[in-house]
Amino acid sequence: MQRFRNDASPEAYNLIVYLSAVALSPPVMRIVQHRMLADPRPSQLAEIYLSGLLERTEDSVGARGDDIVFDFRPGVRAELLGALRSKAARQILQYVTEYLETAHGSRVEFAALLRNDDAAVAELRRHRPFAEVSAHVLRRLDAKYETVARSLERHRMPDLTTDAASGAHEVWGAVPPRPAQLLDRERLLDELHRALTSGGTVPQVLCSPEGGGATAVAVEYAYTLGSAFDLVVWLSAGSSSVGGADRARLADELARRSWQGTEPSWLVIMDGAAAGEVLPDLPGGRRSTLITSSVPDWPEGFAVHRVPALRRRKAFPLARLHATEVTASQGRYLAERFGGSPLALELAATFLAVTGELPEAGPERTGPGNGSSTASDPAVEACRISLDHVLRTEPSTRDLLHRLAVLAAGPVPLTLLVGRSPKKSGQAFDPALTALRRLALLRGGEPGGEYVFVHPAVRRACRERFPEEELAEARRAVRARMVEYYGRDAPDVPALWSRFGALTRHLDPVGALGDTDAYVRELVLRQLRYLRACGDTTGCRVLGTLALRRLAANSDAGHPGVQALVALLADVLEECGAGEDAAALRADPVDWSRQEPGAT
Protein backbone atom coordinates (compact mmCIF):
# COMPACT_ATOMS: atom_id res chain seq x y z
CA MET A 1 0.00 0.00 0.00
CA GLN A 2 2.80 2.41 0.86
CA ARG A 3 4.57 1.58 -2.42
CA PHE A 4 1.41 2.41 -4.39
CA ARG A 5 1.02 5.68 -2.51
CA ASN A 6 4.61 6.65 -3.39
CA ASP A 7 4.51 5.59 -7.05
CA ALA A 8 0.94 6.29 -8.20
CA SER A 9 -0.30 9.57 -9.60
CA PRO A 10 -2.18 11.76 -7.10
CA GLU A 11 -5.39 11.20 -9.06
CA ALA A 12 -5.03 7.40 -8.94
CA TYR A 13 -4.38 7.49 -5.19
CA ASN A 14 -7.42 9.69 -4.59
CA LEU A 15 -9.50 7.35 -6.74
CA ILE A 16 -8.47 4.20 -4.89
CA VAL A 17 -9.40 5.91 -1.60
CA TYR A 18 -12.84 6.69 -3.03
CA LEU A 19 -13.21 3.11 -4.28
CA SER A 20 -12.74 1.77 -0.74
CA ALA A 21 -16.40 2.70 -0.17
CA VAL A 22 -17.83 0.50 -2.95
CA ALA A 23 -17.95 -3.07 -4.20
CA LEU A 24 -15.39 -3.20 -7.00
CA SER A 25 -17.30 -3.94 -10.19
CA PRO A 26 -15.93 -2.09 -13.25
CA PRO A 27 -19.17 -0.14 -13.96
CA VAL A 28 -19.28 1.16 -10.39
CA MET A 29 -15.58 1.97 -10.41
CA ARG A 30 -16.07 4.08 -13.55
CA ILE A 31 -19.06 5.88 -12.03
CA VAL A 32 -17.06 6.79 -8.94
CA GLN A 33 -14.16 7.94 -11.08
CA HIS A 34 -16.30 10.23 -13.25
CA ARG A 35 -18.29 11.61 -10.31
CA MET A 36 -15.39 12.24 -7.92
CA LEU A 37 -12.41 13.24 -10.12
CA ALA A 38 -12.18 16.55 -11.98
CA ASP A 39 -10.24 15.02 -14.93
CA PRO A 40 -11.05 11.28 -15.19
CA ARG A 41 -8.74 9.28 -17.49
CA PRO A 42 -8.40 5.54 -18.28
CA SER A 43 -4.81 5.57 -17.03
CA GLN A 44 -5.99 6.21 -13.48
CA LEU A 45 -8.00 2.98 -13.35
CA ALA A 46 -5.14 1.17 -15.11
CA GLU A 47 -2.78 2.15 -12.30
CA ILE A 48 -5.20 0.62 -9.80
CA TYR A 49 -5.75 -2.60 -11.77
CA LEU A 50 -1.97 -3.08 -12.02
CA SER A 51 -1.24 -2.13 -8.41
CA GLY A 52 -1.43 -5.64 -6.99
CA LEU A 53 -3.90 -4.39 -4.38
CA LEU A 54 -6.94 -6.04 -6.03
CA GLU A 55 -7.96 -9.66 -6.45
CA ARG A 56 -10.89 -11.37 -8.12
CA THR A 57 -13.67 -12.59 -5.86
CA GLU A 58 -14.56 -16.27 -5.89
CA ASP A 59 -17.96 -15.38 -7.37
CA SER A 60 -16.37 -13.96 -10.54
CA VAL A 61 -14.10 -16.84 -11.44
CA GLY A 62 -14.43 -17.29 -15.21
CA ALA A 63 -16.22 -13.94 -15.68
CA ARG A 64 -15.02 -11.42 -18.25
CA GLY A 65 -15.22 -7.68 -18.78
CA ASP A 66 -17.79 -5.81 -16.72
CA ASP A 67 -18.98 -9.07 -15.13
CA ILE A 68 -15.77 -9.36 -13.10
CA VAL A 69 -16.00 -8.38 -9.44
CA PHE A 70 -12.83 -7.46 -7.56
CA ASP A 71 -12.05 -6.96 -3.91
CA PHE A 72 -9.12 -5.42 -2.10
CA ARG A 73 -6.53 -7.72 -0.63
CA PRO A 74 -6.91 -8.29 3.14
CA GLY A 75 -6.39 -5.15 5.21
CA VAL A 76 -6.26 -2.74 2.24
CA ARG A 77 -9.87 -1.54 2.34
CA ALA A 78 -9.71 -0.80 6.07
CA GLU A 79 -6.54 1.25 5.60
CA LEU A 80 -8.01 3.23 2.70
CA LEU A 81 -11.24 3.90 4.56
CA GLY A 82 -9.17 5.63 7.23
CA ALA A 83 -8.19 8.24 4.63
CA LEU A 84 -11.73 8.73 3.26
CA ARG A 85 -13.53 11.86 4.43
CA SER A 86 -17.07 11.49 5.75
CA LYS A 87 -18.56 13.88 3.20
CA ALA A 88 -17.02 11.94 0.29
CA ALA A 89 -18.16 8.62 1.76
CA ARG A 90 -21.76 9.85 1.93
CA GLN A 91 -21.60 11.06 -1.68
CA ILE A 92 -20.24 7.75 -2.88
CA LEU A 93 -22.87 5.70 -1.04
CA GLN A 94 -25.50 7.93 -2.66
CA TYR A 95 -24.00 7.14 -6.09
CA VAL A 96 -24.13 3.42 -5.31
CA THR A 97 -27.85 3.55 -4.52
CA GLU A 98 -28.46 5.47 -7.75
CA TYR A 99 -26.48 2.87 -9.72
CA LEU A 100 -28.46 -0.02 -8.24
CA GLU A 101 -31.71 1.64 -9.29
CA THR A 102 -30.48 2.38 -12.83
CA ALA A 103 -28.71 -0.92 -13.50
CA HIS A 104 -30.78 -3.38 -11.46
CA GLY A 105 -34.11 -1.66 -10.81
CA SER A 106 -33.48 -1.72 -7.04
CA ARG A 107 -34.81 1.47 -5.48
CA VAL A 108 -32.84 2.16 -2.30
CA GLU A 109 -33.53 5.59 -0.84
CA PHE A 110 -30.30 6.71 0.78
CA ALA A 111 -31.95 8.77 3.52
CA ALA A 112 -34.23 5.84 4.37
CA LEU A 113 -31.20 3.53 4.57
CA LEU A 114 -29.55 5.80 7.14
CA ARG A 115 -32.76 5.62 9.20
CA ASN A 116 -32.50 1.80 9.13
CA ASP A 117 -35.72 1.58 7.16
CA ASP A 118 -36.61 -2.12 6.79
CA ALA A 119 -37.52 -1.86 3.09
CA ALA A 120 -34.33 0.03 2.18
CA VAL A 121 -32.13 -2.38 4.14
CA ALA A 122 -33.82 -5.44 2.63
CA GLU A 123 -33.46 -4.06 -0.91
CA LEU A 124 -29.75 -3.34 -0.49
CA ARG A 125 -29.19 -6.78 1.06
CA ARG A 126 -30.31 -8.29 -2.25
CA HIS A 127 -26.93 -7.12 -3.58
CA ARG A 128 -24.65 -8.77 -1.05
CA PRO A 129 -21.25 -7.23 -2.03
CA PHE A 130 -22.70 -3.71 -1.93
CA ALA A 131 -24.49 -4.39 1.38
CA GLU A 132 -21.35 -5.69 3.08
CA VAL A 133 -19.14 -2.83 1.91
CA SER A 134 -21.82 -0.25 2.77
CA ALA A 135 -22.06 -1.72 6.28
CA HIS A 136 -18.31 -1.38 6.73
CA VAL A 137 -18.35 2.23 5.47
CA LEU A 138 -21.31 3.25 7.66
CA ARG A 139 -19.64 1.75 10.71
CA ARG A 140 -16.50 3.78 10.03
CA LEU A 141 -18.52 6.94 9.38
CA ASP A 142 -20.15 7.14 12.79
CA ALA A 143 -20.98 4.76 15.64
CA LYS A 144 -24.61 5.86 15.43
CA TYR A 145 -24.92 3.79 12.22
CA GLU A 146 -23.97 0.56 14.01
CA THR A 147 -27.59 -0.63 13.98
CA VAL A 148 -27.86 -0.04 10.22
CA ALA A 149 -24.56 -1.84 9.62
CA ARG A 150 -25.67 -4.85 11.63
CA SER A 151 -28.97 -4.94 9.73
CA LEU A 152 -27.12 -4.97 6.42
CA GLU A 153 -24.82 -7.77 7.59
CA ARG A 154 -27.49 -9.85 9.31
CA HIS A 155 -27.64 -12.56 6.68
CA ARG A 156 -24.02 -12.39 5.58
CA MET A 157 -22.58 -15.79 4.76
CA PRO A 158 -19.17 -16.93 5.99
CA ASP A 159 -16.04 -16.88 3.89
CA LEU A 160 -15.10 -20.33 5.19
CA THR A 161 -15.35 -23.71 3.56
CA THR A 162 -18.12 -25.25 5.66
CA ASP A 163 -21.42 -27.02 5.36
CA ALA A 164 -23.37 -24.01 6.66
CA ALA A 165 -26.87 -23.78 5.28
CA SER A 166 -27.52 -21.08 2.72
CA GLY A 167 -30.87 -19.92 4.12
CA ALA A 168 -31.47 -16.93 6.35
CA HIS A 169 -31.51 -17.41 10.09
CA GLU A 170 -32.71 -15.39 13.05
CA VAL A 171 -30.52 -14.15 15.89
CA TRP A 172 -32.34 -13.24 19.12
CA GLY A 173 -31.08 -11.41 22.18
CA ALA A 174 -28.85 -8.47 23.08
CA VAL A 175 -25.87 -9.42 20.90
CA PRO A 176 -22.74 -7.22 21.21
CA PRO A 177 -21.69 -5.34 18.06
CA ARG A 178 -19.54 -7.31 15.67
CA PRO A 179 -15.81 -6.58 15.65
CA ALA A 180 -14.57 -4.39 12.80
CA GLN A 181 -12.48 -7.34 11.62
CA LEU A 182 -11.76 -10.73 13.14
CA LEU A 183 -8.14 -11.65 12.50
CA ASP A 184 -6.47 -15.02 12.88
CA ARG A 185 -9.62 -16.89 13.95
CA GLU A 186 -10.68 -18.75 10.80
CA ARG A 187 -9.36 -22.15 11.91
CA LEU A 188 -11.03 -21.80 15.32
CA LEU A 189 -14.39 -20.89 13.72
CA ASP A 190 -14.20 -23.88 11.43
CA GLU A 191 -13.31 -26.23 14.33
CA LEU A 192 -16.14 -24.83 16.42
CA HIS A 193 -18.62 -25.19 13.58
CA ARG A 194 -17.79 -28.85 13.05
CA ALA A 195 -18.31 -29.54 16.75
CA LEU A 196 -21.63 -27.68 16.98
CA THR A 197 -23.12 -29.27 13.88
CA SER A 198 -21.95 -32.84 14.52
CA GLY A 199 -25.28 -33.83 16.06
CA GLY A 200 -23.93 -34.23 19.60
CA THR A 201 -25.29 -32.58 22.75
CA VAL A 202 -22.01 -31.72 24.49
CA PRO A 203 -21.82 -27.97 25.24
CA GLN A 204 -18.89 -26.29 23.50
CA VAL A 205 -16.91 -23.74 25.55
CA LEU A 206 -14.89 -20.91 23.99
CA CYS A 207 -12.32 -20.00 26.61
CA SER A 208 -9.99 -16.99 26.69
CA PRO A 209 -8.71 -14.47 29.26
CA GLU A 210 -10.77 -11.29 29.51
CA GLY A 211 -10.21 -9.36 26.31
CA GLY A 212 -8.85 -12.43 24.53
CA GLY A 213 -11.63 -12.56 21.95
CA ALA A 214 -13.98 -15.38 22.99
CA THR A 215 -17.07 -13.16 22.79
CA ALA A 216 -15.96 -11.66 19.47
CA VAL A 217 -15.58 -15.15 17.99
CA ALA A 218 -19.03 -16.13 19.28
CA VAL A 219 -20.60 -12.98 17.80
CA GLU A 220 -19.02 -13.68 14.43
CA TYR A 221 -20.21 -17.27 14.60
CA ALA A 222 -23.76 -16.18 15.42
CA TYR A 223 -24.04 -13.97 12.35
CA THR A 224 -22.16 -16.12 9.84
CA LEU A 225 -21.88 -19.82 10.58
CA GLY A 226 -25.01 -19.60 12.71
CA SER A 227 -26.88 -19.87 9.41
CA ALA A 228 -26.54 -23.64 9.85
CA PHE A 229 -29.31 -23.31 12.46
CA ASP A 230 -32.87 -22.09 12.09
CA LEU A 231 -32.52 -19.92 15.17
CA VAL A 232 -29.72 -18.50 17.33
CA VAL A 233 -30.47 -17.27 20.87
CA TRP A 234 -27.91 -15.07 22.64
CA LEU A 235 -28.00 -14.95 26.45
CA SER A 236 -25.71 -12.93 28.73
CA ALA A 237 -24.60 -14.95 31.75
CA GLY A 238 -23.51 -13.64 35.13
CA SER A 239 -27.03 -13.43 36.51
CA SER A 240 -29.23 -15.53 38.77
CA SER A 241 -31.65 -15.77 35.87
CA VAL A 242 -30.69 -15.62 32.20
CA GLY A 243 -33.76 -17.27 30.71
CA GLY A 244 -36.80 -15.14 31.43
CA ALA A 245 -38.55 -13.56 28.46
CA ASP A 246 -36.13 -15.19 26.00
CA ARG A 247 -37.11 -18.60 27.34
CA ALA A 248 -40.83 -17.84 27.00
CA ARG A 249 -40.42 -16.50 23.48
CA LEU A 250 -38.30 -19.46 22.49
CA ALA A 251 -40.79 -21.98 23.89
CA ASP A 252 -43.62 -20.30 21.96
CA GLU A 253 -41.62 -20.30 18.73
CA LEU A 254 -40.62 -23.97 19.03
CA ALA A 255 -44.22 -24.91 19.82
CA ARG A 256 -45.44 -22.97 16.77
CA ARG A 257 -42.99 -24.67 14.44
CA SER A 258 -43.74 -28.07 15.96
CA TRP A 259 -47.44 -27.48 15.30
CA GLN A 260 -46.50 -26.78 11.68
CA GLY A 261 -44.80 -30.17 11.52
CA THR A 262 -41.16 -29.03 11.70
CA GLU A 263 -38.50 -29.54 14.35
CA PRO A 264 -36.17 -26.55 14.07
CA SER A 265 -32.51 -26.72 14.96
CA TRP A 266 -31.36 -23.96 17.26
CA LEU A 267 -28.24 -22.71 18.97
CA VAL A 268 -28.07 -21.07 22.39
CA ILE A 269 -24.99 -18.94 23.13
CA MET A 270 -24.25 -18.21 26.80
CA ASP A 271 -21.80 -15.31 26.96
CA GLY A 272 -19.51 -14.94 29.97
CA ALA A 273 -20.51 -18.02 31.98
CA ALA A 274 -18.60 -19.68 34.80
CA ALA A 275 -18.22 -23.44 35.24
CA GLY A 276 -20.34 -23.53 38.40
CA GLU A 277 -23.06 -21.23 37.11
CA VAL A 278 -26.64 -22.46 36.91
CA LEU A 279 -27.48 -22.90 33.23
CA PRO A 280 -30.94 -21.70 32.20
CA ASP A 281 -33.88 -24.05 32.06
CA LEU A 282 -34.39 -23.98 28.30
CA PRO A 283 -36.45 -26.18 25.96
CA GLY A 284 -34.76 -29.23 24.48
CA GLY A 285 -35.21 -30.33 20.88
CA ARG A 286 -32.42 -30.07 18.31
CA ARG A 287 -30.35 -27.74 20.45
CA SER A 288 -26.64 -27.00 20.42
CA THR A 289 -24.94 -24.98 23.15
CA LEU A 290 -22.00 -22.59 22.89
CA ILE A 291 -20.54 -20.97 26.02
CA THR A 292 -17.94 -18.21 26.27
CA SER A 293 -15.92 -17.93 29.44
CA SER A 294 -12.77 -16.48 30.98
CA VAL A 295 -12.59 -19.48 33.34
CA PRO A 296 -10.03 -21.99 31.99
CA ASP A 297 -11.06 -25.12 33.92
CA TRP A 298 -14.34 -26.91 33.08
CA PRO A 299 -15.60 -30.26 34.35
CA GLU A 300 -16.28 -33.36 32.29
CA GLY A 301 -19.23 -33.02 29.97
CA PHE A 302 -17.97 -29.80 28.34
CA ALA A 303 -15.70 -29.55 25.29
CA VAL A 304 -13.26 -26.65 25.73
CA HIS A 305 -11.84 -24.67 22.78
CA ARG A 306 -9.11 -22.28 23.88
CA VAL A 307 -8.90 -19.04 21.91
CA PRO A 308 -5.21 -18.56 21.07
CA ALA A 309 -3.46 -15.28 21.79
CA LEU A 310 -3.30 -12.98 18.79
CA ARG A 311 -0.16 -13.78 16.84
CA ARG A 312 2.46 -11.03 16.72
CA ARG A 313 2.30 -10.63 12.95
CA LYS A 314 -1.46 -10.01 13.18
CA ALA A 315 -1.16 -7.35 15.89
CA PHE A 316 0.02 -4.57 13.59
CA PRO A 317 -2.80 -5.01 11.01
CA LEU A 318 -5.34 -4.97 13.85
CA ALA A 319 -3.82 -1.79 15.26
CA ARG A 320 -4.01 -0.20 11.81
CA LEU A 321 -7.76 -0.84 11.73
CA HIS A 322 -8.19 1.53 14.67
CA ALA A 323 -5.27 3.92 14.11
CA THR A 324 -4.73 4.21 10.37
CA GLU A 325 -1.74 6.58 10.65
CA VAL A 326 0.21 4.42 13.11
CA THR A 327 3.92 4.30 12.27
CA ALA A 328 6.07 1.18 12.22
CA SER A 329 7.75 2.06 15.54
CA GLN A 330 4.39 2.84 17.18
CA GLY A 331 3.01 -0.42 15.84
CA ARG A 332 5.91 -2.37 17.34
CA TYR A 333 5.34 -0.70 20.71
CA LEU A 334 1.62 -1.53 20.69
CA ALA A 335 2.26 -5.10 19.56
CA GLU A 336 4.88 -5.71 22.25
CA ARG A 337 2.83 -4.26 25.08
CA PHE A 338 -0.76 -5.15 24.13
CA GLY A 339 -0.52 -7.47 21.12
CA GLY A 340 -1.68 -10.76 22.62
CA SER A 341 -5.06 -9.34 23.66
CA PRO A 342 -7.32 -8.09 20.85
CA LEU A 343 -9.31 -5.89 23.26
CA ALA A 344 -6.19 -4.32 24.75
CA LEU A 345 -4.77 -3.67 21.30
CA GLU A 346 -8.02 -2.09 20.11
CA LEU A 347 -8.20 0.18 23.16
CA ALA A 348 -4.55 1.18 22.89
CA ALA A 349 -4.72 1.87 19.14
CA THR A 350 -7.95 3.84 19.54
CA PHE A 351 -6.29 5.87 22.31
CA LEU A 352 -3.44 6.66 19.92
CA ALA A 353 -5.86 7.61 17.13
CA VAL A 354 -7.95 9.90 19.39
CA THR A 355 -5.19 11.57 21.43
CA GLY A 356 -2.18 11.32 19.13
CA GLU A 357 -0.21 9.89 22.06
CA LEU A 358 1.09 6.42 22.83
CA PRO A 359 -0.64 4.89 25.86
CA GLU A 360 1.62 5.05 28.90
CA ALA A 361 1.21 3.49 32.34
CA GLY A 362 -1.26 5.23 34.65
CA PRO A 363 -1.03 6.10 38.37
CA GLU A 364 -1.59 3.77 41.28
CA ARG A 365 -5.22 2.78 41.98
CA THR A 366 -7.20 3.35 45.14
CA GLY A 367 -10.51 1.60 44.45
CA PRO A 368 -11.76 -1.69 45.95
CA GLY A 369 -10.96 -3.64 42.79
CA ASN A 370 -7.24 -2.88 42.96
CA GLY A 371 -4.97 -5.86 43.41
CA SER A 372 -2.20 -7.95 41.96
CA SER A 373 -4.64 -10.01 39.90
CA THR A 374 -4.99 -7.16 37.40
CA ALA A 375 -1.38 -6.01 37.39
CA SER A 376 -0.39 -8.07 34.35
CA ASP A 377 -3.73 -7.88 32.54
CA PRO A 378 -3.12 -5.88 29.33
CA ALA A 379 -6.86 -5.31 28.70
CA VAL A 380 -7.43 -3.81 32.15
CA GLU A 381 -4.27 -1.71 31.88
CA ALA A 382 -5.39 -0.33 28.50
CA CYS A 383 -8.75 0.50 30.10
CA ARG A 384 -7.00 2.30 32.97
CA ILE A 385 -5.05 4.51 30.58
CA SER A 386 -8.15 5.50 28.64
CA LEU A 387 -10.13 6.10 31.84
CA ASP A 388 -7.44 8.40 33.23
CA HIS A 389 -7.48 10.39 30.00
CA VAL A 390 -11.25 10.72 29.76
CA LEU A 391 -11.56 11.77 33.41
CA ARG A 392 -8.99 14.52 32.82
CA THR A 393 -10.47 15.78 29.57
CA GLU A 394 -14.20 15.04 30.08
CA PRO A 395 -15.07 15.43 33.79
CA SER A 396 -18.74 14.86 32.94
CA THR A 397 -17.98 11.16 32.49
CA ARG A 398 -17.32 10.59 36.20
CA ASP A 399 -20.94 9.91 37.15
CA LEU A 400 -21.38 7.57 34.19
CA LEU A 401 -18.20 5.66 35.08
CA HIS A 402 -19.46 5.26 38.65
CA ARG A 403 -22.55 3.51 37.28
CA LEU A 404 -20.55 1.30 34.93
CA ALA A 405 -18.46 0.19 37.92
CA VAL A 406 -21.48 -1.07 39.89
CA LEU A 407 -23.72 -2.47 37.14
CA ALA A 408 -23.11 -5.93 35.70
CA ALA A 409 -20.87 -6.29 32.66
CA GLY A 410 -22.53 -7.08 29.35
CA PRO A 411 -25.65 -5.36 28.02
CA VAL A 412 -26.71 -2.35 30.11
CA PRO A 413 -30.02 -0.55 29.38
CA LEU A 414 -29.37 3.06 28.44
CA THR A 415 -32.16 4.12 30.79
CA LEU A 416 -29.89 3.21 33.72
CA LEU A 417 -27.08 5.43 32.45
CA VAL A 418 -28.39 8.60 30.85
CA GLY A 419 -31.03 11.10 31.87
CA ARG A 420 -32.75 11.40 28.51
CA SER A 421 -34.67 8.85 26.51
CA PRO A 422 -32.49 6.40 24.53
CA LYS A 423 -35.11 6.55 21.77
CA LYS A 424 -34.16 10.14 20.97
CA SER A 425 -32.83 10.31 17.44
CA GLY A 426 -30.41 12.65 15.72
CA GLN A 427 -27.11 13.82 17.14
CA ALA A 428 -25.37 12.24 20.10
CA PHE A 429 -27.62 12.78 23.08
CA ASP A 430 -25.18 12.40 25.95
CA PRO A 431 -21.67 13.90 25.82
CA ALA A 432 -20.29 11.54 28.47
CA LEU A 433 -21.57 8.49 26.61
CA THR A 434 -20.10 9.81 23.36
CA ALA A 435 -16.71 10.38 24.99
CA LEU A 436 -16.53 6.78 26.25
CA ARG A 437 -17.65 5.33 22.92
CA ARG A 438 -15.05 7.41 21.10
CA LEU A 439 -12.30 5.71 23.13
CA ALA A 440 -13.92 2.25 22.56
CA LEU A 441 -14.65 1.88 26.29
CA LEU A 442 -18.29 1.26 25.38
CA ARG A 443 -19.91 -0.36 22.38
CA GLY A 444 -23.35 0.43 21.04
CA GLY A 445 -25.35 3.24 22.62
CA GLU A 446 -26.23 4.93 19.34
CA PRO A 447 -29.41 7.08 19.26
CA GLY A 448 -32.37 4.76 18.79
CA GLY A 449 -30.60 1.84 20.50
CA GLU A 450 -31.51 0.26 23.82
CA TYR A 451 -28.19 -0.93 25.26
CA VAL A 452 -24.53 -0.23 25.64
CA PHE A 453 -22.20 -3.19 26.03
CA VAL A 454 -19.67 -3.08 28.85
CA HIS A 455 -16.72 -5.45 28.73
CA PRO A 456 -15.78 -7.08 32.08
CA ALA A 457 -12.29 -5.56 31.82
CA VAL A 458 -13.80 -2.08 31.52
CA ARG A 459 -15.98 -2.70 34.57
CA ARG A 460 -12.99 -3.93 36.59
CA ALA A 461 -10.95 -0.87 35.63
CA CYS A 462 -13.86 1.39 36.63
CA ARG A 463 -14.25 -0.38 39.99
CA GLU A 464 -10.60 0.01 40.91
CA ARG A 465 -10.59 3.67 39.87
CA PHE A 466 -12.98 4.93 42.56
CA PRO A 467 -13.14 4.60 46.38
CA GLU A 468 -15.86 2.47 47.96
CA GLU A 469 -17.85 5.42 49.30
CA GLU A 470 -18.31 6.75 45.76
CA LEU A 471 -19.35 3.31 44.50
CA ALA A 472 -21.85 2.92 47.37
CA GLU A 473 -23.45 6.22 46.37
CA ALA A 474 -23.54 5.04 42.74
CA ARG A 475 -25.40 1.88 43.78
CA ARG A 476 -27.99 3.97 45.60
CA ALA A 477 -28.39 6.23 42.55
CA VAL A 478 -28.87 3.26 40.20
CA ARG A 479 -31.45 1.68 42.51
CA ALA A 480 -33.37 4.96 42.50
CA ARG A 481 -33.16 5.03 38.68
CA MET A 482 -34.47 1.46 38.54
CA VAL A 483 -37.48 2.36 40.66
CA GLU A 484 -38.10 5.47 38.56
CA TYR A 485 -37.99 3.74 35.17
CA TYR A 486 -39.19 0.22 35.98
CA GLY A 487 -41.06 0.38 39.27
CA ARG A 488 -44.54 0.63 37.71
CA ASP A 489 -44.19 -2.08 35.05
CA ALA A 490 -46.78 -4.87 35.22
CA PRO A 491 -45.02 -8.27 35.38
CA ASP A 492 -47.90 -10.21 33.79
CA VAL A 493 -47.91 -8.16 30.54
CA PRO A 494 -45.85 -10.00 27.89
CA ALA A 495 -45.17 -6.78 25.96
CA LEU A 496 -43.13 -5.55 28.95
CA TRP A 497 -41.13 -8.72 29.52
CA SER A 498 -38.15 -7.49 27.53
CA ARG A 499 -37.83 -4.54 29.93
CA PHE A 500 -37.83 -6.88 32.92
CA GLY A 501 -35.34 -9.19 31.23
CA ALA A 502 -32.91 -6.32 30.62
CA LEU A 503 -32.98 -5.35 34.29
CA THR A 504 -32.79 -8.69 36.12
CA ARG A 505 -29.04 -9.28 35.83
CA HIS A 506 -28.22 -5.87 37.35
CA LEU A 507 -30.28 -6.20 40.55
CA ASP A 508 -27.72 -7.98 42.72
CA PRO A 509 -24.59 -6.02 41.67
CA VAL A 510 -26.23 -2.71 42.69
CA GLY A 511 -27.49 -4.11 46.01
CA ALA A 512 -31.21 -4.12 45.13
CA LEU A 513 -31.82 -7.66 46.42
CA GLY A 514 -30.87 -6.77 49.98
CA ASP A 515 -32.29 -3.22 50.06
CA THR A 516 -34.89 -2.72 52.82
CA ASP A 517 -36.47 0.28 51.08
CA ALA A 518 -40.15 -0.49 50.34
CA TYR A 519 -39.99 0.73 46.72
CA VAL A 520 -36.90 -1.34 45.94
CA ARG A 521 -38.44 -4.42 47.61
CA GLU A 522 -41.50 -4.02 45.39
CA LEU A 523 -39.24 -3.73 42.35
CA VAL A 524 -37.57 -7.06 43.23
CA LEU A 525 -40.95 -8.75 43.80
CA ARG A 526 -42.10 -7.57 40.37
CA GLN A 527 -39.00 -9.13 38.83
CA LEU A 528 -39.81 -12.45 40.52
CA ARG A 529 -43.44 -12.28 39.38
CA TYR A 530 -42.23 -11.61 35.84
CA LEU A 531 -40.03 -14.73 35.88
CA ARG A 532 -42.93 -16.75 37.22
CA ALA A 533 -45.35 -15.33 34.62
CA CYS A 534 -43.10 -16.14 31.66
CA GLY A 535 -42.55 -19.72 32.85
CA ASP A 536 -38.97 -19.44 34.13
CA THR A 537 -39.63 -21.10 37.49
CA THR A 538 -35.97 -22.10 37.86
CA GLY A 539 -34.88 -18.50 37.44
CA CYS A 540 -37.60 -17.31 39.83
CA ARG A 541 -36.50 -19.80 42.49
CA VAL A 542 -32.79 -18.98 42.17
CA LEU A 543 -33.23 -15.21 42.13
CA GLY A 544 -35.84 -15.34 44.91
CA THR A 545 -33.58 -17.45 47.13
CA LEU A 546 -30.70 -15.04 46.61
CA ALA A 547 -32.97 -12.08 47.40
CA LEU A 548 -34.14 -13.81 50.57
CA ARG A 549 -30.56 -14.46 51.65
CA ARG A 550 -29.49 -10.88 50.95
CA LEU A 551 -32.50 -9.32 52.70
CA ALA A 552 -32.29 -11.63 55.72
CA ALA A 553 -28.71 -10.46 56.25
CA ASN A 554 -30.01 -6.88 56.67
CA SER A 555 -33.20 -7.61 58.65
CA ASP A 556 -34.99 -10.38 60.58
CA ALA A 557 -37.43 -13.13 59.63
CA GLY A 558 -40.40 -10.94 60.56
CA HIS A 559 -39.51 -8.14 58.16
CA PRO A 560 -42.34 -7.45 55.65
CA GLY A 561 -39.94 -7.87 52.74
CA VAL A 562 -38.84 -11.30 53.99
CA GLN A 563 -42.44 -12.38 54.50
CA ALA A 564 -43.41 -11.27 50.96
CA LEU A 565 -40.50 -13.24 49.46
CA VAL A 566 -41.39 -16.33 51.50
CA ALA A 567 -45.03 -16.22 50.35
CA LEU A 568 -44.09 -15.92 46.67
CA LEU A 569 -41.32 -18.56 46.77
CA ALA A 570 -43.48 -21.04 48.68
CA ASP A 571 -46.20 -20.72 46.03
CA VAL A 572 -43.63 -21.35 43.28
CA LEU A 573 -42.27 -24.41 45.08
CA GLU A 574 -45.76 -25.88 45.52
CA GLU A 575 -46.51 -25.30 41.84
CA CYS A 576 -43.38 -27.32 41.03
CA GLY A 577 -44.48 -30.17 43.31
CA ALA A 578 -41.94 -29.34 46.04
CA GLY A 579 -44.38 -29.17 48.94
CA GLU A 580 -41.85 -30.27 51.56
CA ASP A 581 -39.46 -27.50 50.50
CA ALA A 582 -42.31 -24.99 50.71
CA ALA A 583 -43.11 -26.12 54.27
CA ALA A 584 -39.46 -25.91 55.30
CA LEU A 585 -39.24 -22.42 53.80
CA ARG A 586 -42.26 -21.18 55.78
CA ALA A 587 -40.95 -22.75 59.00
CA ASP A 588 -37.47 -21.16 58.88
CA PRO A 589 -36.88 -18.83 55.89
CA VAL A 590 -33.34 -17.82 56.84
CA ASP A 591 -32.05 -21.37 57.35
CA TRP A 592 -33.79 -22.55 54.17
CA SER A 593 -32.20 -19.81 52.05
CA ARG A 594 -28.73 -20.71 53.33
CA GLN A 595 -29.15 -24.39 52.45
CA GLU A 596 -30.88 -23.94 49.09
CA PRO A 597 -28.40 -24.72 46.27
CA GLY A 598 -27.90 -22.47 43.25
CA ALA A 599 -28.01 -19.07 44.99
CA THR A 600 -24.62 -17.55 45.71
Coordinates of C-alpha atoms in Angstrom, one line a residue, residues 50 135 157 328 334 370 399 520:
L50 CA -2.0 -3.1 -12.0
A135 CA -22.1 -1.7 6.3
M157 CA -22.6 -15.8 4.8
A328 CA 6.1 1.2 12.2
L334 CA 1.6 -1.5 20.7
N370 CA -7.2 -2.9 43.0
D399 CA -20.9 9.9 37.2
V520 CA -36.9 -1.3 45.9

